[in-house]
Amino acid sequence: MVKFLLNRLAMMLLTMLCASFLVFAVCEYTPGSVARKSLGPFATQQQVDLLTAKLKANDPLVVRYGRWLGVLVGAIPDPLQDPSTGLNFKDPRGAQYFGNFGYSTLNKLPVNDVIWNRLGNTAILAGLAFLLIVPLSIIFGILSGLKEGGALDRTLSVICITFTSIPEFASGVFLVTLFVILWPILPGTSPLTSDGGWAIPYQFVLPVAVLVIYDFGYVARMIRVSMIAVMERPYIRTAVLKGMSTRRVILGHALRNAMIAPFTVLLLQINFLISGVVVTELVFAYPGFGRLILEASLFGDISTLEAATLITVAIAVVTQLLGDLGYMLLDPRIRVR
Amino acid sequence: MNLIVSNPQGSAMSGSSPSHTVLDVNDLRIEFHGKSETVVAVPTLSFRVKAGESYGLVGESGCGKSTTAMAIMGYLGSTGVIAGGSIRFEGKELVGASARELREIRGRQIAMVYQDPMSALNPVKTIGSQLAEVPLLHLGVSRTEAMEMAAAMLEDVRLPDAGDMLKRYPHQLSGGQQQRVVIAMALLARPSLLLLDEPTTGLDVTVEAAVIDLIGELRSRYSTSLLFISHNLGLIAETCDRVGIMYSGEMVEEGPTGDLFRRPRHPYTQGLIDCIPDITHDKRSRSLAAIPGHIPLPQERPIGCFFAPRCTGFTAGLCDRPDLELEHIGGDHMVRCIRWRDMKRSQPAQLAQIGKAQVQTQAVAVSGLTKLYKLGGDRTLKANESVSFNAAKAEIVALVGESGCGKSTLARIVTGLDRATSGEVRIAGENVAEIQAKDRPRDLLQSVQMIFQNPDSTLNPSHCAAFSIRRSIKKFGIRKGKAAIEERVRELLEMVRLSPAIANRKPNQLSGGQKQRIAIARAFAADPALIVADEPVSALDVSVQAAIVTLLLDIQREKQSTMLFISHDLALVRHVADKVVVMYLGKVMEQGTVEEVFDGGTHPYTEALISAIRSPNPDEKRRDRVHLTGDTPSPINVPTGCRFATRCHRKVGAVCDSVAPPLRKMSDTHEIACHIDATELRTTPSRYGALGQGRA
Amino acid sequence: MATLDIPDAVQVARTKSQTRSNWMRIFYSRTALVGLFLVTFWVAAALLAPILPLPSPTDSDVMAMANPYPSAAHWLGTDILGRDILARLIFGARTVLSVAPLSVAVAMIVGITMGMLAGYYGGWIDTVISRFSDIILAFPVLVIYVILIANIGPSVMNIVIATTIASAPGIGRITRGLVLGLKEQEYIAAARLRAENTLYIMLVELLPNCRSMLIVDACLRIGYTIITIGILGFLGLGLPPPNPDWGGMVKESVTVLNVWPLMSLIPSAALVSLVLGFNLLADGMREAWKP
């Protein structure tokens, strides 16, 4: 078990390294942009060239990636914070510490000052959505999987398929039209301040609804498929022919088996919710992580983007690991001896 | 470890003597309503099971025997409907019973043992919790009491260390143990009727023997009536008091076991008995009589006798009358055949003259062959260990053994689908043991072809039936040009007795037997010198099996090809082979000519295998049964010393556990790997075998 | 209760009805028919766009700007720049219905190749391909698109590239799973024993048996890709103007949602209907082709 965990941990680190390098390569393929973006559009070419030289931004890609990694683990100080650059970038934590994501050229702040706050906001939104998605998808999935092709199954299936076909911006438009414009009972934006006159809990209703609508149907479909397969297994017949009632067969024998395969799918939704909420956050002007990623990519804020990538990939690999561990817990057949 | 002479059939006769009827099935009609069509699985069926009786329901796949069992349990799925008739259990009508009434009967009064125990048990629940459910549900006991009952029951089904077993999960048990758990589960509430649906199909023969003994023993202890459903006539003959033979949803013959098997009246029953290979005959003394044609689909059933299209005694005007009934022909014996008085049992078909292969040119020589699979860590699976044997040209060498004995791995190495770790396989003088198919020269590939086990996977479902035959002819350049190839395909189809029209059908439109014929045609399309047949008929119904085996033997004889015939079925091997190699856990236990292995002194393991064969012939002297304890050890940690030592009933002593057994030369061709010395090996077995005696 | 192991007689009978062509069986499923109708509707609209009597999708009708509601001249009204919404929808369908299937086709080719190699050969080839796929799959799909398109710029080519990177690992994983099951089949062994080369085995013996699963998957992926293209448009990363783009249409008008909601609602509904069409079709096919 210890060996397995160590193995997985190494794999996780490797995945994160590869992912961060890929993002670095895509964003920094053309060198020199850091200087321009740090100095802003009004700096002269001379100033840009000077800074570029100082930051050694013309070094080969791998060398620059190595330097970024060095800053991250606290092996070398962040070159942007060097007073000689004249940028006056100052991180209160110092220039050299473990977990230094560098300086955000977009926000002119240390990345660590921006990103965690945004991540927290998104975590609340995602957490609320996840809390609704789990029971909804299980109920829908189990009920429609009970009797494949029955009236209930067909109704629920059509609902699920329809909902998964509605992207967040479309459901945002539909819901805002309904509940903000035609029947104004909810706010159309969610800036998480009470300035607009709406209490903060109200501001969560529509964003969460949009996320749940798009996502739960997909998970429910997965659970349905698994449930159908389980209901056809001979051990369900064994349970029925023992004289058990349908309810006891489902709760005692079918449910746990039916959740084995979709368990990973369910956990993967955490990934989607953390970083896939760009659209929802944009529609409702929600100050979250997804929007940060979008803004950083559009601006070319490599430090923020790298930090965001590392965090999303870290969340992804951790949920994958949790998924595997949960899988083992649910299914005694694959427990590591 | 010791020998018990058991007779499960007789042991329960002392039940309640004025036996009342436990189960009364009357004019039962079962239909399945699909989206567009209705299939009548069982048109009309009547039979009775009396208290304390063991009733056997026999038939081939598709005859409706399992459907009937499910109908009794009230469990036909969402499409199945009981369209008529009645099922009375202890006088109570089950057809149309409410869900609540059914729940009270299921598991409590009627319990069931299923075909595949692994899938019948819930993989995520412990054995204990699954067993305890039954008393909790039906007997109103507390959880601790239920667990105690479960533990006691596990001891009754002779599972070791019941306390530990309760905490285990199904996948941690062997197949035989799982089936014991399922039996324990069925008996926990002391039901008055036990339905056994092919309870030993899929288990190894030695394990099957033990399970059957257990059922017989428990039955007498709990005085339960049995409805035993099986395709295995030998098993039914041995365990049942009365037998019903089903064909295409109908009962065609019913009677007391001895009477029915001694004097089968229905031509189908007769055919069924004649097509089973039995251990007392080999291919030189009896050829298997196959039943022509195939079982009709429910929608193709003829008017009148359903067996008519396959029957040699069909008489127009008599057999196609719609009002054929089961007729009493004396005693309890009934038959649904209007011409039963005229239906003489066909004599065993005339024997093809088979001489022994005269010239002994070596075709294949396997020596010291070892195959190890590295499993990660320091675990290795020993699939084969220093296996050696020879096959002469035109000879059929059978590799026999139970699952895990390495016979299929060996086949894969010979054909090049896998490579040996060490050792030699010489084909035409060349060592090919470590050359895989993709590295083999084309003429070598051509000379070794294979017939596979599973008719459902032997043909690519995306291509038409003749596709692979055509490819083979083309690839090996057997014929050139489109017309010549097509001509050859037609010849090959004719050789396996298939109509050329089948060539363009997709595999899902063919029956299992037809697919296996195509596979034979494909193997012979390359004109190979050596055919490796890996359990070629084990997935087929008995009546089809006989036809395929006969066909295969005919072709082999005509083409003078050498054949490695891999099988777990000793009776079949007796019927097919010239030479037999008995394997256990990757090692050869014994090899010799078919006469030597079956009639002469044998290895204790071979002895156990032979004794586990059940014959439907009631007059054949019942063989004493060798009772093996335990299960085959895993090939990952094989016992040191003799592989068979952990289960052997003739263990000499500690030497068996520690020292690899010496090879005893019984004759030029007969070798046994055993610590028991040759003279003793030669003398003892006559006690167990009842071989060589004729059919009454 | 659910149907359990279909009894023997029915199983025998069922082989009969399987003679019906696979494609024909789709027509027996109601959901598939609805899906087929929706998809056909948009495909037909997109194909016929140049010959339909539509106003130009890019010209502004200044007169309509003050009153952008549906009228005889503009059946579905106009957008904030006075351009005809119906025309923009139909011309937008041309874009989305060419880019999405094209992207998915390229992703399928790459993904199937990856999956075939990994599944058939196993060993280190499998390890390399699977590890690489795991890394890509660890990224949330949308982040891949946003990072890629924001950095390499929006164009048809780049959307195809982004879709391939984002979807090929998933397709590869499905193919690999199918191949792992199929390669142990006896007909594959038979093909090896008659000296067929590996490419032949992959293309002729394996691929046809993955067909139905992969078609269903492709259908679903076209739906997802349409959503993704819509989202990219909505995020301002869509195809550059003057290409009408459904996501972009929503983005342009969402600011005036409280005044003229139709401008946003109509393209949203169009997108949902097309995606729904593909999803229903996929579901219907899966039901119809169930083994």
Coordinates of C-alpha atoms in Angstrom, one line a residue, chain A residues 133-244:
Chain A
I133 CA -25.0 17.3 -8.5
V134 CA -24.1 14.2 -6.4
P135 CA -27.6 13.5 -5.1
L136 CA -29.4 14.6 -8.2
S137 CA -27.4 12.5 -10.5
I138 CA -27.5 9.4 -8.3
I139 CA -31.3 9.7 -7.9
F140 CA -31.8 10.2 -11.7
G141 CA -29.3 7.6 -12.6
I142 CA -30.5 4.9 -10.3
L143 CA -34.2 5.5 -11.0
S144 CA -33.8 5.4 -14.8
G145 CA -31.4 2.4 -14.5
L146 CA -33.9 0.3 -12.6
K147 CA -36.0 -0.6 -15.6
E148 CA -34.2 0.0 -18.9
G149 CA -36.5 1.3 -21.6
G150 CA -39.4 1.9 -19.2
A151 CA -41.5 5.0 -19.2
L152 CA -39.6 6.5 -16.2
D153 CA -36.3 5.7 -17.8
R154 CA -37.3 7.3 -21.1
T155 CA -38.6 10.5 -19.4
L156 CA -35.5 10.9 -17.2
S157 CA -33.2 10.1 -20.1
V158 CA -34.7 12.7 -22.3
I159 CA -34.4 15.3 -19.4
C160 CA -30.8 14.4 -18.8
I161 CA -29.8 14.4 -22.5
T162 CA -31.5 17.8 -23.0
F163 CA -29.8 19.3 -20.0
T164 CA -26.4 18.2 -21.0
S165 CA -27.0 19.8 -24.4
I166 CA -27.4 23.2 -22.8
P167 CA -24.0 25.0 -22.5
E168 CA -23.6 27.3 -19.5
F169 CA -23.9 30.5 -21.5
A170 CA -27.2 29.4 -23.1
S171 CA -28.7 28.3 -19.8
G172 CA -27.4 31.5 -18.3
V173 CA -29.3 33.5 -21.0
F174 CA -32.4 31.4 -20.5
L175 CA -32.4 31.7 -16.7
V176 CA -31.5 35.4 -16.6
T177 CA -34.3 36.1 -19.0
L178 CA -36.8 34.1 -16.9
F179 CA -35.8 35.0 -13.3
V180 CA -34.1 38.4 -13.7
I181 CA -35.9 40.1 -16.5
L182 CA -39.4 38.6 -16.9
W183 CA -39.9 37.6 -13.2
P184 CA -37.3 39.5 -11.3
I185 CA -36.7 37.5 -8.2
L186 CA -33.0 36.9 -8.5
P187 CA -29.9 39.0 -9.3
G188 CA -28.3 38.7 -12.7
T189 CA -24.8 39.3 -11.5
S190 CA -22.9 37.8 -8.6
P191 CA -20.0 40.0 -7.7
L192 CA -20.1 38.7 -4.1
T193 CA -20.6 42.2 -2.7
S194 CA -23.9 43.4 -1.4
D195 CA -23.6 46.7 -3.3
G196 CA -26.3 45.7 -5.9
G197 CA -28.9 45.3 -3.2
W198 CA -29.0 41.5 -3.3
A199 CA -27.8 39.5 -0.3
I200 CA -24.9 37.2 -1.2
P201 CA -26.8 33.8 -0.9
Y202 CA -29.2 35.0 -3.6
Q203 CA -26.2 35.7 -5.8
F204 CA -25.3 32.0 -5.8
V205 CA -28.6 30.7 -7.0
L206 CA -28.3 31.2 -10.7
P207 CA -24.6 30.4 -11.2
V208 CA -25.1 27.2 -9.2
A209 CA -28.2 26.3 -11.2
V210 CA -26.3 26.9 -14.5
L211 CA -23.5 24.5 -13.4
V212 CA -25.9 21.9 -12.1
I213 CA -28.0 21.9 -15.3
Y214 CA -25.1 21.4 -17.6
D215 CA -23.3 18.8 -15.5
F216 CA -25.7 16.6 -13.6
G217 CA -27.3 15.0 -16.6
Y218 CA -23.9 13.7 -17.8
V219 CA -23.2 12.0 -14.5
A220 CA -26.7 10.7 -14.2
R221 CA -26.3 9.0 -17.6
M222 CA -23.1 7.3 -16.4
I223 CA -24.8 6.1 -13.3
R224 CA -27.7 4.9 -15.4
V225 CA -25.5 2.8 -17.6
S226 CA -23.8 1.3 -14.6
M227 CA -27.1 0.6 -12.9
I228 CA -28.5 -1.2 -15.9
A229 CA -25.5 -3.4 -16.1
V230 CA -25.7 -4.2 -12.4
M231 CA -29.4 -5.0 -12.5
E232 CA -28.6 -7.6 -15.2
R233 CA -26.0 -9.3 -13.1
P234 CA -26.9 -12.7 -11.8
Y235 CA -26.2 -11.7 -8.1
I236 CA -29.2 -9.4 -8.3
R237 CA -31.3 -12.4 -9.4
T238 CA -29.8 -14.3 -6.4
A239 CA -30.9 -11.5 -4.1
V240 CA -34.4 -11.4 -5.6
L241 CA -34.8 -15.1 -5.4
K242 CA -33.7 -15.1 -1.8
G243 CA -37.1 -13.4 -1.3
M244 CA -35.9 -9.9 -0.8

